mmCIF file of C-alpha atoms in Angstrom:
data_model
loop_
_atom_site.group_PDB
_atom_site.id
_atom_site.type_symbol
_atom_site.label_atom_id
_atom_site.label_comp_id
_atom_site.label_asym_id
_atom_site.label_seq_id
_atom_site.Cartn_x
_atom_site.Cartn_y
_atom_site.Cartn_z
ATOM 1 C CA ASP A 1 142.259 14.492 -102.808
ATOM 2 C CA GLY A 2 143.691 11.512 -104.640
ATOM 3 C CA GLY A 3 142.871 10.985 -108.245
ATOM 4 C CA ILE A 4 143.787 11.322 -111.884
ATOM 5 C CA THR A 5 144.002 14.721 -113.500
ATOM 6 C CA GLN A 6 143.818 15.175 -117.242
ATOM 7 C CA SER A 7 144.465 18.485 -118.929
ATOM 8 C CA PRO A 8 143.316 20.333 -120.831
ATOM 9 C CA LYS A 9 139.628 19.416 -120.871
ATOM 10 C CA TYR A 10 139.243 20.693 -124.433
ATOM 11 C CA LEU A 11 141.968 20.935 -127.044
ATOM 12 C CA PHE A 12 141.901 22.165 -130.608
ATOM 13 C CA ARG A 13 144.587 21.214 -133.081
ATOM 14 C CA LYS A 14 145.333 22.382 -136.575
ATOM 15 C CA GLU A 15 146.076 19.735 -139.136
ATOM 16 C CA GLY A 16 149.775 18.866 -139.229
ATOM 17 C CA GLN A 17 150.433 19.826 -135.611
ATOM 18 C CA ASN A 18 151.507 17.600 -132.760
ATOM 19 C CA VAL A 19 149.709 18.056 -129.440
ATOM 20 C CA THR A 20 150.388 16.611 -126.001
ATOM 21 C CA LEU A 21 147.726 15.581 -123.529
ATOM 22 C CA SER A 22 148.649 15.561 -119.874
ATOM 23 C CA CYS A 23 147.801 12.833 -117.341
ATOM 24 C CA GLU A 24 148.932 12.992 -113.704
ATOM 25 C CA GLN A 25 147.953 10.676 -110.830
ATOM 26 C CA ASN A 26 148.663 10.877 -107.104
ATOM 27 C CA LEU A 27 147.275 7.427 -106.263
ATOM 28 C CA ASN A 28 150.733 5.785 -106.201
ATOM 29 C CA HIS A 29 149.592 3.449 -108.988
ATOM 30 C CA ASP A 30 152.202 1.563 -110.971
ATOM 31 C CA ALA A 31 150.159 1.063 -114.124
ATOM 32 C CA MET A 32 148.793 3.802 -116.409
ATOM 33 C CA TYR A 33 146.795 3.632 -119.657
ATOM 34 C CA TRP A 34 145.517 5.776 -122.483
ATOM 35 C CA TYR A 35 142.202 4.997 -124.189
ATOM 36 C CA ARG A 36 140.467 6.619 -127.098
ATOM 37 C CA GLN A 37 136.670 6.823 -127.106
ATOM 38 C CA ASP A 38 134.625 7.265 -130.288
ATOM 39 C CA PRO A 39 130.818 7.023 -130.523
ATOM 40 C CA GLY A 40 129.691 3.411 -130.874
ATOM 41 C CA GLN A 41 133.210 1.990 -130.528
ATOM 42 C CA GLY A 42 133.734 1.754 -126.810
ATOM 43 C CA LEU A 43 137.150 2.393 -125.345
ATOM 44 C CA ARG A 44 140.182 1.386 -127.401
ATOM 45 C CA LEU A 45 143.611 1.004 -125.825
ATOM 46 C CA ILE A 46 146.335 3.250 -127.274
ATOM 47 C CA TYR A 47 149.320 2.677 -124.947
ATOM 48 C CA TYR A 48 149.906 1.372 -121.468
ATOM 49 C CA SER A 49 152.771 1.440 -118.976
ATOM 50 C CA GLN A 50 153.343 -0.941 -116.086
ATOM 51 C CA ILE A 51 156.483 0.683 -114.676
ATOM 52 C CA VAL A 52 158.499 3.847 -115.080
ATOM 53 C CA ASN A 53 160.549 4.074 -118.277
ATOM 54 C CA ASP A 54 158.628 1.234 -119.905
ATOM 55 C CA PHE A 55 155.446 1.175 -122.013
ATOM 56 C CA GLN A 56 153.702 -1.046 -124.551
ATOM 57 C CA LYS A 57 151.547 -0.415 -127.590
ATOM 58 C CA GLY A 58 147.864 -1.085 -127.333
ATOM 59 C CA ASP A 59 145.482 -1.865 -130.143
ATOM 60 C CA ILE A 60 145.590 1.525 -131.923
ATOM 61 C CA ALA A 61 149.070 2.970 -131.218
ATOM 62 C CA GLU A 62 149.787 4.271 -134.735
ATOM 63 C CA GLY A 63 150.124 8.049 -134.800
ATOM 64 C CA TYR A 64 150.568 8.331 -131.009
ATOM 65 C CA SER A 65 153.580 8.414 -128.691
ATOM 66 C CA VAL A 66 153.975 8.337 -124.898
ATOM 67 C CA SER A 67 156.631 8.647 -122.211
ATOM 68 C CA ARG A 68 156.805 7.491 -118.584
ATOM 69 C CA GLU A 69 159.664 9.356 -116.954
ATOM 70 C CA LYS A 70 157.896 9.626 -113.612
ATOM 71 C CA LYS A 71 155.499 7.266 -111.850
ATOM 72 C CA GLU A 72 152.920 10.032 -111.552
ATOM 73 C CA SER A 73 152.896 11.184 -115.149
ATOM 74 C CA PHE A 74 152.009 9.546 -118.494
ATOM 75 C CA PRO A 75 151.656 12.182 -121.242
ATOM 76 C CA LEU A 76 150.250 11.264 -124.665
ATOM 77 C CA THR A 77 151.370 12.992 -127.842
ATOM 78 C CA VAL A 78 149.029 12.920 -130.821
ATOM 79 C CA THR A 79 151.258 13.325 -133.840
ATOM 80 C CA SER A 80 150.486 14.601 -137.320
ATOM 81 C CA ALA A 81 150.647 10.964 -138.455
ATOM 82 C CA GLN A 82 147.345 10.256 -136.708
ATOM 83 C CA LYS A 83 144.864 10.633 -139.566
ATOM 84 C CA ASN A 84 141.699 10.969 -137.558
ATOM 85 C CA PRO A 85 142.619 12.396 -134.138
ATOM 86 C CA THR A 86 139.280 13.974 -133.224
ATOM 87 C CA ALA A 87 138.058 11.953 -130.227
ATOM 88 C CA PHE A 88 137.625 11.831 -126.473
ATOM 89 C CA TYR A 89 140.841 10.669 -124.778
ATOM 90 C CA LEU A 90 140.808 8.969 -121.376
ATOM 91 C CA CYS A 91 143.714 8.242 -119.095
ATOM 92 C CA ALA A 92 143.469 5.564 -116.399
ATOM 93 C CA SER A 93 145.630 4.007 -113.711
ATOM 94 C CA SER A 94 145.554 0.937 -111.496
ATOM 95 C CA PHE A 95 147.632 -0.680 -108.741
ATOM 96 C CA SER A 96 148.227 -3.938 -110.489
ATOM 97 C CA SER A 97 150.160 -4.360 -113.654
ATOM 98 C CA GLY A 98 147.979 -7.350 -114.339
ATOM 99 C CA LEU A 99 145.003 -5.030 -114.751
ATOM 100 C CA ASN A 100 142.709 -7.330 -112.776
ATOM 101 C CA THR A 101 142.075 -4.639 -110.237
ATOM 102 C CA GLU A 102 140.040 -1.455 -110.425
ATOM 103 C CA ALA A 103 141.125 1.076 -113.028
ATOM 104 C CA PHE A 104 140.515 4.712 -112.127
ATOM 105 C CA PHE A 105 139.803 7.127 -114.973
ATOM 106 C CA GLY A 106 140.435 10.818 -115.433
ATOM 107 C CA GLN A 107 137.749 13.185 -116.693
ATOM 108 C CA GLY A 108 139.013 13.054 -120.256
ATOM 109 C CA THR A 109 140.343 15.449 -122.905
ATOM 110 C CA ARG A 110 138.234 16.172 -125.962
ATOM 111 C CA LEU A 111 140.507 16.799 -128.925
ATOM 112 C CA THR A 112 139.156 18.465 -132.054
ATOM 113 C CA VAL A 113 141.033 19.029 -135.296
ATOM 114 C CA VAL A 114 140.174 22.359 -136.893
ATOM 115 C CA GLN B 1 139.889 -13.744 -129.083
ATOM 116 C CA GLN B 2 140.371 -10.369 -127.425
ATOM 117 C CA GLN B 3 136.888 -9.051 -128.153
ATOM 118 C CA VAL B 4 134.107 -8.376 -125.700
ATOM 119 C CA LYS B 5 130.702 -8.148 -127.381
ATOM 120 C CA GLN B 6 128.076 -6.031 -125.663
ATOM 121 C CA SER B 7 124.351 -5.668 -126.315
ATOM 122 C CA PRO B 8 122.068 -3.858 -126.680
ATOM 123 C CA GLN B 9 123.608 -0.674 -128.010
ATOM 124 C CA SER B 10 120.821 1.372 -126.420
ATOM 125 C CA LEU B 11 118.126 0.656 -123.881
ATOM 126 C CA ILE B 12 115.049 2.578 -122.778
ATOM 127 C CA VAL B 13 113.437 1.583 -119.495
ATOM 128 C CA GLN B 14 110.650 3.041 -117.427
ATOM 129 C CA LYS B 15 111.344 4.126 -113.869
ATOM 130 C CA GLY B 16 111.090 1.130 -111.545
ATOM 131 C CA GLY B 17 111.788 -1.383 -114.301
ATOM 132 C CA ILE B 18 114.703 -3.770 -114.706
ATOM 133 C CA SER B 19 117.566 -2.902 -117.053
ATOM 134 C CA ILE B 20 119.571 -5.827 -118.455
ATOM 135 C CA ILE B 21 122.803 -5.498 -120.415
ATOM 136 C CA ASN B 22 124.623 -8.526 -121.792
ATOM 137 C CA CYS B 23 128.242 -9.218 -122.665
ATOM 138 C CA ALA B 24 130.099 -12.146 -124.161
ATOM 139 C CA TYR B 25 133.801 -12.887 -124.369
ATOM 140 C CA GLU B 26 135.986 -15.382 -126.164
ATOM 141 C CA ASN B 27 139.291 -15.518 -124.299
ATOM 142 C CA THR B 28 139.105 -18.062 -121.471
ATOM 143 C CA ALA B 29 142.199 -16.450 -119.899
ATOM 144 C CA PHE B 30 140.143 -13.435 -118.787
ATOM 145 C CA ASP B 31 139.823 -13.488 -115.020
ATOM 146 C CA TYR B 32 138.234 -10.183 -114.015
ATOM 147 C CA PHE B 33 134.975 -8.741 -115.321
ATOM 148 C CA PRO B 34 134.124 -5.168 -114.295
ATOM 149 C CA TRP B 35 131.251 -2.918 -115.284
ATOM 150 C CA TYR B 36 131.812 0.810 -115.652
ATOM 151 C CA GLN B 37 129.297 3.635 -115.650
ATOM 152 C CA GLN B 38 129.935 6.802 -117.631
ATOM 153 C CA PHE B 39 128.008 10.096 -117.569
ATOM 154 C CA PRO B 40 128.303 12.518 -120.527
ATOM 155 C CA GLY B 41 131.600 14.375 -120.602
ATOM 156 C CA LYS B 42 133.031 12.369 -117.696
ATOM 157 C CA GLY B 43 135.414 9.473 -117.347
ATOM 158 C CA PRO B 44 134.036 5.977 -116.614
ATOM 159 C CA ALA B 45 133.797 4.877 -112.982
ATOM 160 C CA LEU B 46 133.775 1.341 -111.663
ATOM 161 C CA LEU B 47 130.274 0.179 -110.793
ATOM 162 C CA ILE B 48 130.675 -3.479 -109.849
ATOM 163 C CA ALA B 49 133.024 -6.324 -110.759
ATOM 164 C CA ILE B 50 133.121 -10.097 -110.574
ATOM 165 C CA ARG B 51 135.707 -12.870 -110.803
ATOM 166 C CA PRO B 52 134.912 -16.190 -112.545
ATOM 167 C CA ASP B 53 134.863 -18.239 -109.346
ATOM 168 C CA VAL B 54 131.378 -16.914 -108.481
ATOM 169 C CA SER B 55 128.170 -16.941 -110.530
ATOM 170 C CA GLU B 56 126.554 -13.813 -109.118
ATOM 171 C CA LYS B 57 127.455 -10.662 -107.249
ATOM 172 C CA LYS B 58 125.013 -8.113 -105.906
ATOM 173 C CA GLU B 59 125.648 -4.576 -104.700
ATOM 174 C CA GLY B 60 122.509 -2.670 -103.899
ATOM 175 C CA ARG B 61 120.333 -2.466 -107.020
ATOM 176 C CA PHE B 62 123.135 -3.737 -109.275
ATOM 177 C CA THR B 63 123.756 -7.439 -109.902
ATOM 178 C CA ILE B 64 126.267 -9.208 -112.146
ATOM 179 C CA SER B 65 125.332 -12.684 -113.360
ATOM 180 C CA PHE B 66 128.243 -14.746 -114.686
ATOM 181 C CA ASN B 67 128.053 -17.902 -116.805
ATOM 182 C CA LYS B 68 131.554 -19.306 -117.193
ATOM 183 C CA SER B 69 130.629 -22.203 -119.479
ATOM 184 C CA ALA B 70 128.785 -19.902 -121.891
ATOM 185 C CA LYS B 71 131.422 -17.167 -121.532
ATOM 186 C CA GLN B 72 128.733 -14.603 -120.876
ATOM 187 C CA PHE B 73 127.996 -12.096 -118.128
ATOM 188 C CA SER B 74 125.276 -9.566 -117.622
ATOM 189 C CA LEU B 75 124.401 -6.523 -115.559
ATOM 190 C CA HIS B 76 120.939 -6.228 -114.007
ATOM 191 C CA ILE B 77 119.782 -2.903 -112.627
ATOM 192 C CA MET B 78 116.732 -3.364 -110.425
ATOM 193 C CA ASP B 79 114.241 -0.568 -109.771
ATOM 194 C CA SER B 80 115.900 1.579 -112.462
ATOM 195 C CA GLN B 81 115.947 5.297 -111.714
ATOM 196 C CA PRO B 82 116.346 8.364 -113.965
ATOM 197 C CA GLY B 83 119.696 8.964 -112.256
ATOM 198 C CA ASP B 84 120.879 5.621 -113.703
ATOM 199 C CA SER B 85 120.703 7.144 -117.207
ATOM 200 C CA ALA B 86 124.270 6.794 -118.484
ATOM 201 C CA THR B 87 126.445 4.691 -120.741
ATOM 202 C CA TYR B 88 127.494 1.331 -119.318
ATOM 203 C CA PHE B 89 130.589 -0.590 -120.406
ATOM 204 C CA CYS B 90 131.414 -4.158 -119.627
ATOM 205 C CA ALA B 91 135.059 -5.148 -119.665
ATOM 206 C CA ALA B 92 137.291 -8.157 -119.270
ATOM 207 C CA SER B 93 140.894 -8.378 -118.225
ATOM 208 C CA GLY B 94 143.619 -10.948 -118.462
ATOM 209 C CA ALA B 95 147.384 -10.705 -118.114
ATOM 210 C CA ASP B 96 147.957 -7.078 -118.957
ATOM 211 C CA LYS B 97 145.000 -5.564 -120.811
ATOM 212 C CA LEU B 98 141.523 -4.352 -119.931
ATOM 213 C CA ILE B 99 139.279 -4.875 -122.975
ATOM 214 C CA PHE B 100 136.020 -2.930 -123.128
ATOM 215 C CA GLY B 101 132.717 -3.660 -124.799
ATOM 216 C CA THR B 102 131.199 -1.071 -127.133
ATOM 217 C CA GLY B 103 128.870 0.381 -124.514
ATOM 218 C CA THR B 104 125.129 0.562 -123.847
ATOM 219 C CA ARG B 105 123.345 3.869 -123.562
ATOM 220 C CA LEU B 106 120.644 3.497 -120.908
ATOM 221 C CA GLN B 107 117.788 5.978 -120.648
ATOM 222 C CA VAL B 108 115.358 5.683 -117.738
ATOM 223 C CA PHE B 109 112.159 7.660 -118.106
ATOM 224 C CA PRO B 110 110.028 8.726 -115.128
#
């Protein structure tokens, strides 16, 4: 089945640790995105990538890093510099780099700082 | 200029009623306006989308109305069902970003 797979579904992090969230897609999409979802704030764009080995900062990139070494994979690292990392993280992909086509979302990773 | 404002924040509708969610945008460069539906603990899924060259699009019980001059668009859910209970997000996209509204939590009671 084609789709986007995020792992893990739940992740717990101690303060001061970096953690990496995985996102893999087998839809042959060029563009991939990471969003953060907090209650009452909708979906905020962290990073996006339109092609392999290239990515751009979104609206809330501070404290996060990404890589795009393969078309299928777009991992997100939440660094210790992110002051409030507890949130629901969503990865998405689409055919068009212009984003005016359907974006497909993964099932999300819920990150909790303990 | 990049914001998409969505209202109401929450909506309670009786089964069989009409649910209406409104969105407004500022950037006239936006050219694609999708609505996403999200169930608890899941990722959003595309429900219906419209481009600014049409004023209305209908798919089953779901209709988007689009007012280009007012820079507003809305989602109408006819004959609302308990299974429609979810969070709905409007969005707008331009050159390279998909900007989301803050979401509307819809509850449909039998």
